[in-house]
Amino acid sequence: GEDVEQSLFLSVREGDSSVINCTYTDSSSTYLYWYKQEPGAGLQLLTYIFSNMDMKQDQRLTVLLNKKDKHLSLRIADTQTGDSAIYFCAEKDYGQNFVFGPGTRLSVLP
Amino acid sequence: DAGVIQSPRHEVTEMGQEVTLRCKPISGHDYLFWYRQTMMRGLELLIYFNNNVPIDDSGMPEDRFSAKMPNASFSTLKIQPSEPRDSAVYFCASSDLAGVETQYFGPGTRLLVL
């Protein structure tokens, strides 16, 4: 079946850029998403990209999609302590089958 | 809209007891999903509904778990009897087919079975 993989941990210093990577296996993905989960809270949609795009920028967030390699990344510019959270990559095919990665725990060091 | 609403937010129960988790999706959303999140297994899809009809329940762990959606604004996930290994955070999410077709998550119910 479909699979989404992410590295589990990432530490960066405040003010640096963070890059969180994700790989997926489903070539029929239509949308790819990044969700953020803060402690004790549900998943919150951060941004998304349609599968026919290769880049999307939204303020401090940049999403890059390499469809050939099935690789998605999320870059957070000027990372702040408030960005500390778990970030989930997810993909969806033409149905309602969402597949989530295991999440990357981002720690921002002062 | 208030977003997806779940209750209770926290539940502590003893092994063998029945547990009922509740969810109110975003008004107008056709799809409702139940997930379970644990440290060991991450986020697992348990079941999802479309227009109140269960579509895929292949993620439901075993017969002790059941889910219903009697109407478009309410769903329940029931565990009977509960076991310590059911301890997890249970999320409800809803979506529609408009726009980016994403899922909107509730705050979750943190369940502890002693």
mmCIF file of C-alpha atoms in Angstrom:
data_model
loop_
_atom_site.group_PDB
_atom_site.id
_atom_site.type_symbol
_atom_site.label_atom_id
_atom_site.label_comp_id
_atom_site.label_asym_id
_atom_site.label_seq_id
_atom_site.Cartn_x
_atom_site.Cartn_y
_atom_site.Cartn_z
ATOM 1 C CA GLY A 1 0.000 0.000 0.000
ATOM 2 C CA GLU A 2 0.883 3.660 0.033
ATOM 3 C CA ASP A 3 3.586 4.799 2.409
ATOM 4 C CA VAL A 4 4.853 8.165 3.600
ATOM 5 C CA GLU A 5 8.217 8.471 5.314
ATOM 6 C CA GLN A 6 9.830 11.267 7.281
ATOM 7 C CA SER A 7 12.808 11.633 9.543
ATOM 8 C CA LEU A 8 11.621 11.633 13.137
ATOM 9 C CA PHE A 9 13.639 14.465 14.660
ATOM 10 C CA LEU A 10 15.143 17.794 13.642
ATOM 11 C CA SER A 11 16.867 20.420 15.790
ATOM 12 C CA VAL A 12 17.673 23.925 14.609
ATOM 13 C CA ARG A 13 18.750 27.158 16.203
ATOM 14 C CA GLU A 14 16.340 30.060 16.459
ATOM 15 C CA GLY A 15 16.625 32.271 13.397
ATOM 16 C CA ASP A 16 17.978 29.516 11.152
ATOM 17 C CA SER A 17 15.990 27.822 8.397
ATOM 18 C CA SER A 18 14.427 24.414 8.985
ATOM 19 C CA VAL A 19 13.958 21.891 6.216
ATOM 20 C CA ILE A 20 11.698 18.932 6.850
ATOM 21 C CA ASN A 21 11.726 16.195 4.228
ATOM 22 C CA CYS A 22 9.159 13.606 3.229
ATOM 23 C CA THR A 23 9.020 10.812 0.672
ATOM 24 C CA TYR A 24 5.902 9.055 -0.538
ATOM 25 C CA THR A 25 5.160 6.093 -2.752
ATOM 26 C CA ASP A 26 1.752 6.799 -4.301
ATOM 27 C CA SER A 27 2.248 8.136 -7.823
ATOM 28 C CA SER A 28 -1.454 9.009 -8.078
ATOM 29 C CA SER A 29 -1.306 11.562 -5.275
ATOM 30 C CA THR A 30 -3.376 14.624 -6.064
ATOM 31 C CA TYR A 31 -2.654 16.810 -3.072
ATOM 32 C CA LEU A 32 0.219 16.786 -0.604
ATOM 33 C CA TYR A 33 -0.095 18.454 2.764
ATOM 34 C CA TRP A 34 1.905 19.634 5.706
ATOM 35 C CA TYR A 35 0.226 19.608 9.099
ATOM 36 C CA LYS A 36 1.519 20.973 12.391
ATOM 37 C CA GLN A 37 0.701 19.432 15.765
ATOM 38 C CA GLU A 38 1.467 21.359 18.912
ATOM 39 C CA PRO A 39 1.506 19.587 22.297
ATOM 40 C CA GLY A 40 -1.933 18.510 23.423
ATOM 41 C CA ALA A 41 -3.615 19.688 20.228
ATOM 42 C CA GLY A 42 -4.963 18.233 17.024
ATOM 43 C CA LEU A 43 -3.330 18.466 13.627
ATOM 44 C CA GLN A 44 -3.591 21.852 11.976
ATOM 45 C CA LEU A 45 -3.205 22.292 8.233
ATOM 46 C CA LEU A 46 -0.151 24.459 7.516
ATOM 47 C CA THR A 47 -0.014 24.378 3.764
ATOM 48 C CA TYR A 48 -0.650 22.131 0.793
ATOM 49 C CA ILE A 49 0.499 21.733 -2.783
ATOM 50 C CA PHE A 50 -1.305 20.321 -5.764
ATOM 51 C CA SER A 51 0.551 17.552 -7.545
ATOM 52 C CA ASN A 52 1.032 19.530 -10.772
ATOM 53 C CA MET A 53 2.971 22.252 -8.944
ATOM 54 C CA ASP A 54 6.613 22.114 -7.951
ATOM 55 C CA MET A 55 6.815 24.993 -5.531
ATOM 56 C CA LYS A 56 4.562 26.997 -3.276
ATOM 57 C CA GLN A 57 5.521 29.847 -0.988
ATOM 58 C CA ASP A 58 3.412 31.173 1.852
ATOM 59 C CA GLN A 59 5.130 33.773 4.051
ATOM 60 C CA ARG A 60 7.897 31.914 5.931
ATOM 61 C CA LEU A 61 6.903 28.553 4.467
ATOM 62 C CA THR A 62 8.198 27.134 1.189
ATOM 63 C CA VAL A 63 7.020 23.782 -0.115
ATOM 64 C CA LEU A 64 9.019 22.004 -2.796
ATOM 65 C CA LEU A 65 7.674 18.994 -4.672
ATOM 66 C CA ASN A 66 9.806 16.703 -6.806
ATOM 67 C CA LYS A 67 7.200 14.464 -8.337
ATOM 68 C CA LYS A 68 9.724 12.334 -10.209
ATOM 69 C CA ASP A 69 11.490 11.398 -6.980
ATOM 70 C CA LYS A 70 8.267 11.539 -4.908
ATOM 71 C CA HIS A 71 9.941 13.924 -2.529
ATOM 72 C CA LEU A 72 8.284 16.761 -0.650
ATOM 73 C CA SER A 73 9.973 19.282 1.604
ATOM 74 C CA LEU A 74 8.881 22.064 3.914
ATOM 75 C CA ARG A 75 11.250 24.943 4.554
ATOM 76 C CA ILE A 76 10.562 27.280 7.450
ATOM 77 C CA ALA A 77 12.541 30.500 7.218
ATOM 78 C CA ASP A 78 13.670 32.342 10.351
ATOM 79 C CA THR A 79 12.544 29.516 12.618
ATOM 80 C CA GLN A 80 11.115 30.657 15.947
ATOM 81 C CA THR A 81 10.566 28.843 19.233
ATOM 82 C CA GLY A 82 6.852 28.870 18.461
ATOM 83 C CA ASP A 83 7.576 26.635 15.479
ATOM 84 C CA SER A 84 8.552 23.790 17.811
ATOM 85 C CA ALA A 85 6.006 21.058 17.096
ATOM 86 C CA ILE A 86 5.517 17.814 15.211
ATOM 87 C CA TYR A 87 5.130 18.238 11.458
ATOM 88 C CA PHE A 88 3.230 15.639 9.472
ATOM 89 C CA CYS A 89 3.467 15.108 5.755
ATOM 90 C CA ALA A 90 0.337 13.617 4.160
ATOM 91 C CA GLU A 91 -0.785 12.682 0.685
ATOM 92 C CA LYS A 92 -4.151 12.009 -0.840
ATOM 93 C CA ASP A 93 -5.146 10.206 -3.998
ATOM 94 C CA TYR A 94 -8.286 10.742 -6.067
ATOM 95 C CA GLY A 95 -10.420 9.208 -3.354
ATOM 96 C CA GLN A 96 -10.520 10.134 0.294
ATOM 97 C CA ASN A 97 -7.573 7.949 1.199
ATOM 98 C CA PHE A 98 -5.256 10.146 3.249
ATOM 99 C CA VAL A 99 -1.908 8.679 4.238
ATOM 100 C CA PHE A 100 0.096 10.409 6.964
ATOM 101 C CA GLY A 101 3.778 10.119 7.684
ATOM 102 C CA PRO A 102 5.070 9.397 11.195
ATOM 103 C CA GLY A 103 5.757 13.064 11.895
ATOM 104 C CA THR A 104 8.990 15.011 12.387
ATOM 105 C CA ARG A 105 9.536 16.522 15.811
ATOM 106 C CA LEU A 106 11.112 19.946 15.311
ATOM 107 C CA SER A 107 12.995 21.396 18.266
ATOM 108 C CA VAL A 108 14.054 25.026 18.075
ATOM 109 C CA LEU A 109 16.991 25.856 20.294
ATOM 110 C CA PRO A 110 17.490 29.401 21.610
ATOM 111 C CA ASP B 1 -17.795 27.675 12.337
ATOM 112 C CA ALA B 2 -16.451 26.288 15.626
ATOM 113 C CA GLY B 3 -14.441 23.593 13.887
ATOM 114 C CA VAL B 4 -14.583 19.914 14.701
ATOM 115 C CA ILE B 5 -15.761 19.368 18.258
ATOM 116 C CA GLN B 6 -14.842 16.328 20.298
ATOM 117 C CA SER B 7 -15.896 15.243 23.756
ATOM 118 C CA PRO B 8 -14.738 14.419 26.271
ATOM 119 C CA ARG B 9 -11.262 15.941 26.001
ATOM 120 C CA HIS B 10 -9.899 13.527 28.574
ATOM 121 C CA GLU B 11 -11.198 10.166 29.716
ATOM 122 C CA VAL B 12 -9.792 7.894 32.397
ATOM 123 C CA THR B 13 -11.471 4.539 32.843
ATOM 124 C CA GLU B 14 -10.813 1.088 34.160
ATOM 125 C CA MET B 15 -10.186 -1.960 32.051
ATOM 126 C CA GLY B 16 -13.417 -3.636 31.035
ATOM 127 C CA GLN B 17 -15.511 -0.478 31.047
ATOM 128 C CA GLU B 18 -17.315 0.889 28.024
ATOM 129 C CA VAL B 19 -15.967 4.106 26.552
ATOM 130 C CA THR B 20 -17.845 6.380 24.155
ATOM 131 C CA LEU B 21 -16.113 9.163 22.285
ATOM 132 C CA ARG B 22 -18.124 11.821 20.499
ATOM 133 C CA CYS B 23 -17.554 14.032 17.509
ATOM 134 C CA LYS B 24 -19.379 16.866 15.794
ATOM 135 C CA PRO B 25 -17.957 17.562 12.338
ATOM 136 C CA ILE B 26 -17.846 20.912 10.589
ATOM 137 C CA SER B 27 -21.255 21.735 9.198
ATOM 138 C CA GLY B 28 -21.564 20.822 5.533
ATOM 139 C CA HIS B 29 -18.681 18.371 5.479
ATOM 140 C CA ASP B 30 -19.527 15.046 3.835
ATOM 141 C CA TYR B 31 -16.675 12.998 5.258
ATOM 142 C CA LEU B 32 -15.845 12.089 8.821
ATOM 143 C CA PHE B 33 -12.727 10.235 9.946
ATOM 144 C CA TRP B 34 -11.663 8.629 13.217
ATOM 145 C CA TYR B 35 -7.934 8.322 13.944
ATOM 146 C CA ARG B 36 -5.920 6.944 16.813
ATOM 147 C CA GLN B 37 -2.504 8.346 17.728
ATOM 148 C CA THR B 38 0.094 6.590 19.862
ATOM 149 C CA MET B 39 3.818 7.043 20.259
ATOM 150 C CA MET B 40 4.472 3.542 18.983
ATOM 151 C CA ARG B 41 2.187 3.467 15.947
ATOM 152 C CA GLY B 42 1.768 7.125 15.059
ATOM 153 C CA LEU B 43 -1.485 8.250 13.457
ATOM 154 C CA GLU B 44 -3.738 5.379 12.365
ATOM 155 C CA LEU B 45 -6.970 5.719 10.421
ATOM 156 C CA LEU B 46 -9.651 3.634 12.109
ATOM 157 C CA ILE B 47 -12.735 4.287 9.987
ATOM 158 C CA TYR B 48 -14.277 6.920 7.765
ATOM 159 C CA PHE B 49 -17.816 7.819 6.743
ATOM 160 C CA ASN B 50 -19.229 9.503 3.678
ATOM 161 C CA ASN B 51 -22.712 10.988 4.016
ATOM 162 C CA ASN B 52 -23.141 9.078 7.297
ATOM 163 C CA VAL B 53 -22.313 5.714 5.693
ATOM 164 C CA PRO B 54 -19.192 3.809 6.795
ATOM 165 C CA ILE B 55 -16.921 3.449 3.767
ATOM 166 C CA ASP B 56 -13.745 1.870 5.099
ATOM 167 C CA ASP B 57 -13.453 0.320 8.549
ATOM 168 C CA SER B 58 -10.405 -1.800 7.813
ATOM 169 C CA GLY B 59 -8.415 0.120 10.399
ATOM 170 C CA MET B 60 -10.712 -0.760 13.285
ATOM 171 C CA PRO B 61 -8.524 -2.898 15.556
ATOM 172 C CA GLU B 62 -11.068 -5.531 16.548
ATOM 173 C CA ASP B 63 -14.687 -6.169 17.366
ATOM 174 C CA ARG B 64 -14.411 -4.261 20.616
ATOM 175 C CA PHE B 65 -14.405 -1.080 18.530
ATOM 176 C CA SER B 66 -17.519 0.240 16.832
ATOM 177 C CA ALA B 67 -18.413 3.566 15.225
ATOM 178 C CA LYS B 68 -21.698 5.085 14.213
ATOM 179 C CA MET B 69 -22.859 8.207 12.479
ATOM 180 C CA PRO B 70 -26.610 8.535 13.026
ATOM 181 C CA ASN B 71 -26.773 11.921 11.318
ATOM 182 C CA ALA B 72 -24.598 14.438 9.520
ATOM 183 C CA SER B 73 -23.675 16.316 12.675
ATOM 184 C CA PHE B 74 -22.764 13.546 15.103
ATOM 185 C CA SER B 75 -20.587 10.466 15.322
ATOM 186 C CA THR B 76 -19.516 8.138 18.112
ATOM 187 C CA LEU B 77 -16.629 5.741 18.569
ATOM 188 C CA LYS B 78 -17.287 3.101 21.189
ATOM 189 C CA ILE B 79 -14.863 0.698 22.837
ATOM 190 C CA GLN B 80 -16.421 -2.169 24.769
ATOM 191 C CA PRO B 81 -14.761 -3.610 26.752
ATOM 192 C CA SER B 82 -11.795 -1.264 26.997
ATOM 193 C CA GLU B 83 -8.246 -2.515 27.550
ATOM 194 C CA PRO B 84 -5.059 -0.727 28.662
ATOM 195 C CA ARG B 85 -3.612 -1.022 25.142
ATOM 196 C CA ASP B 86 -6.465 1.182 23.899
ATOM 197 C CA SER B 87 -4.883 4.131 25.711
ATOM 198 C CA ALA B 88 -4.204 6.748 23.044
ATOM 199 C CA VAL B 89 -5.372 10.064 21.683
ATOM 200 C CA TYR B 90 -8.381 9.656 19.420
ATOM 201 C CA PHE B 91 -8.947 12.294 16.768
ATOM 202 C CA CYS B 92 -11.979 13.010 14.689
ATOM 203 C CA ALA B 93 -11.574 14.892 11.403
ATOM 204 C CA SER B 94 -13.969 16.045 8.716
ATOM 205 C CA SER B 95 -13.615 17.155 5.119
ATOM 206 C CA ASP B 96 -15.556 17.962 2.002
ATOM 207 C CA LEU B 97 -14.758 17.731 -1.692
ATOM 208 C CA ALA B 98 -14.521 21.446 -2.263
ATOM 209 C CA GLY B 99 -11.346 23.488 -2.263
ATOM 210 C CA VAL B 100 -8.205 21.685 -1.189
ATOM 211 C CA GLU B 101 -10.127 18.706 0.095
ATOM 212 C CA THR B 102 -8.131 18.675 3.263
ATOM 213 C CA GLN B 103 -9.125 17.252 6.588
ATOM 214 C CA TYR B 104 -9.855 19.433 9.582
ATOM 215 C CA PHE B 105 -9.005 17.841 12.884
ATOM 216 C CA GLY B 106 -10.661 18.125 16.250
ATOM 217 C CA PRO B 107 -8.611 18.643 19.423
ATOM 218 C CA GLY B 108 -8.683 14.937 20.262
ATOM 219 C CA THR B 109 -9.786 12.823 23.211
ATOM 220 C CA ARG B 110 -6.977 11.581 25.413
ATOM 221 C CA LEU B 111 -8.008 8.138 26.693
ATOM 222 C CA LEU B 112 -6.293 6.340 29.534
ATOM 223 C CA VAL B 113 -7.430 2.835 30.391
ATOM 224 C CA LEU B 114 -6.112 1.612 33.726
#
